[in-house]
Amino acid sequence: MTTTYPPAERAAQAREAEAHLATSGIDGVVFGWVDNAGITRVKSVPLAQLEHAAEHGVGAVPCFEVSLVDDSFTSTPSSTGPVGDLRLVPDLDRLAPLAAQPGWAWAPADRYAQDGTPHPGCQRGFARRITEAIERRGFSVRAGIEIEWVVADATGAPATTAPGFGMTRFIEHSDYLREVLRALTAQGLAVLQLHPEYAAGQFEVSVAAEGPVEAADTAILVRHTIRAVSARRGLRVSYAPLFTEGAVGNGGHLHLSLWRDGRNLGHGGPGRHGLHPEAEHFLAGALAELPALLALGTPSVASYLRLVPSHYAGAYRCWGLENREAALRLIAGSAAGQANAEFKCFDAAANPYLAIGGVLAAGLAGLAAGLPLPPETVGDPAALDGAERLPASLPEAIDAYEKSAVLRQALGPELYETVLAVRRAEAELFAMRTDAEVIDATRWRY
Ligand code: GLU
Ligand code: MG
């Protein structure tokens, strides 16, 4: 479990890291955090400043609490405009030299107030808080996020139109994919699979499950790495929900399993497909809050251009074994450790800390209430009477989010309000735009 250390311990950790990084030719460290719009923002320090930065943090402008996808800003009662400062503190437990950005290392950062108290708007802190709440109840969670991306040439056109999942596409980009694989592996990431996806230019990578905060960190690092490898080859990368109007989009599927005493509660239990009662309650909690959770996991106006039926995006509020049109796909796996639930509806415009923390909070509420898991959906929900669509637009998801007492309570007043303000502002930003204009405005932002 990712933990936080007091300043003196962080400084000691940084001194050790500095010595090691210096011998590996690292000149500087970049600290990253993801804003409420899903954009990774960064600052960097030269290696000689790492100790100071780890102990005291580096300054972060509070306006990025309310930044939008187009780099404009909204506001909330708690936002301070041009005034004030937050401290970005790198988590050196996750420090990684960047294989495709020689001379640079990366660390995810938490945000603190200047007095050293955790910043209530810190999304990573939120994910950590909820993870700890689950652990206090005797459970643990393993998570992983699949990354889909479209690789494009310098003109912005998909770099391959060879068949989806096809060997031709793989051969065309064999050296590129090898570099991606090598860079991820060199950074200590446990790649499970790498393959050509369906849409033009699309590929996908999956990594091994780990703790929730670590899984969010990994998702961010994987994306940076793929982008950096691509940039070195003159290629561009898009993780946007939709690259081409009407096509299949880029998902950011979240896989989760709930564990107790070393046992996966999604396997070998008396419930449907081997679910244990606690896993059923947890999934029921997530399903109950799913419309509201879309405000965290599919946060962009563009997200709803992807989240449509018959695109394997999980546009229906239901669950089913290996059902790729259900928002919640249950994966039995061939071994106890593999069983998990896949939240297919989410995409990579999401701040992964918000998406994971939100799902865990909803699952925890389901556990606490002993919520029953509704009947399974068998077959394509589009063909079934009464199948419930998830919100079909960002304003609809915002409505559900505003009604969610579970998310309001879990996020805390400041983060809850800030997310709401950012969602409303983006809905307004794009309210008068055509689908094509929304896609154009978001294609290269995430
Ligand atoms: N690209 C699809 C999406 O938008 C997912 C395809 C799949 O991996 O099932 O989520
Ligand atoms: Mg896929």
PDB file of C-alpha atoms and ligand atoms in Angstrom, residues 146 148 165 195 197 204 253, ligand 2:
ATOM      1  CA  GLU A 146      -6.140  -1.373 -19.538  1.00  0.00           C
ATOM      2  CA  GLU A 148      -5.980   1.684 -25.361  1.00  0.00           C
ATOM      3  CA  PHE A 165      -6.155  -7.452 -34.062  1.00  0.00           C
ATOM      4  CA  HIS A 195      -1.916  -6.218 -29.044  1.00  0.00           C
ATOM      5  CA  GLU A 197      -6.920  -3.198 -31.121  1.00  0.00           C
ATOM      6  CA  GLU A 204      -3.754  -1.922 -26.256  1.00  0.00           C
ATOM      7  CA  HIS A 253     -11.261  -0.303 -18.471  1.00  0.00           C
TER       8      HIS A 253
HETATM    9 MG    MG B   2      -9.543  -3.463 -25.647  1.00  0.00          MG
END
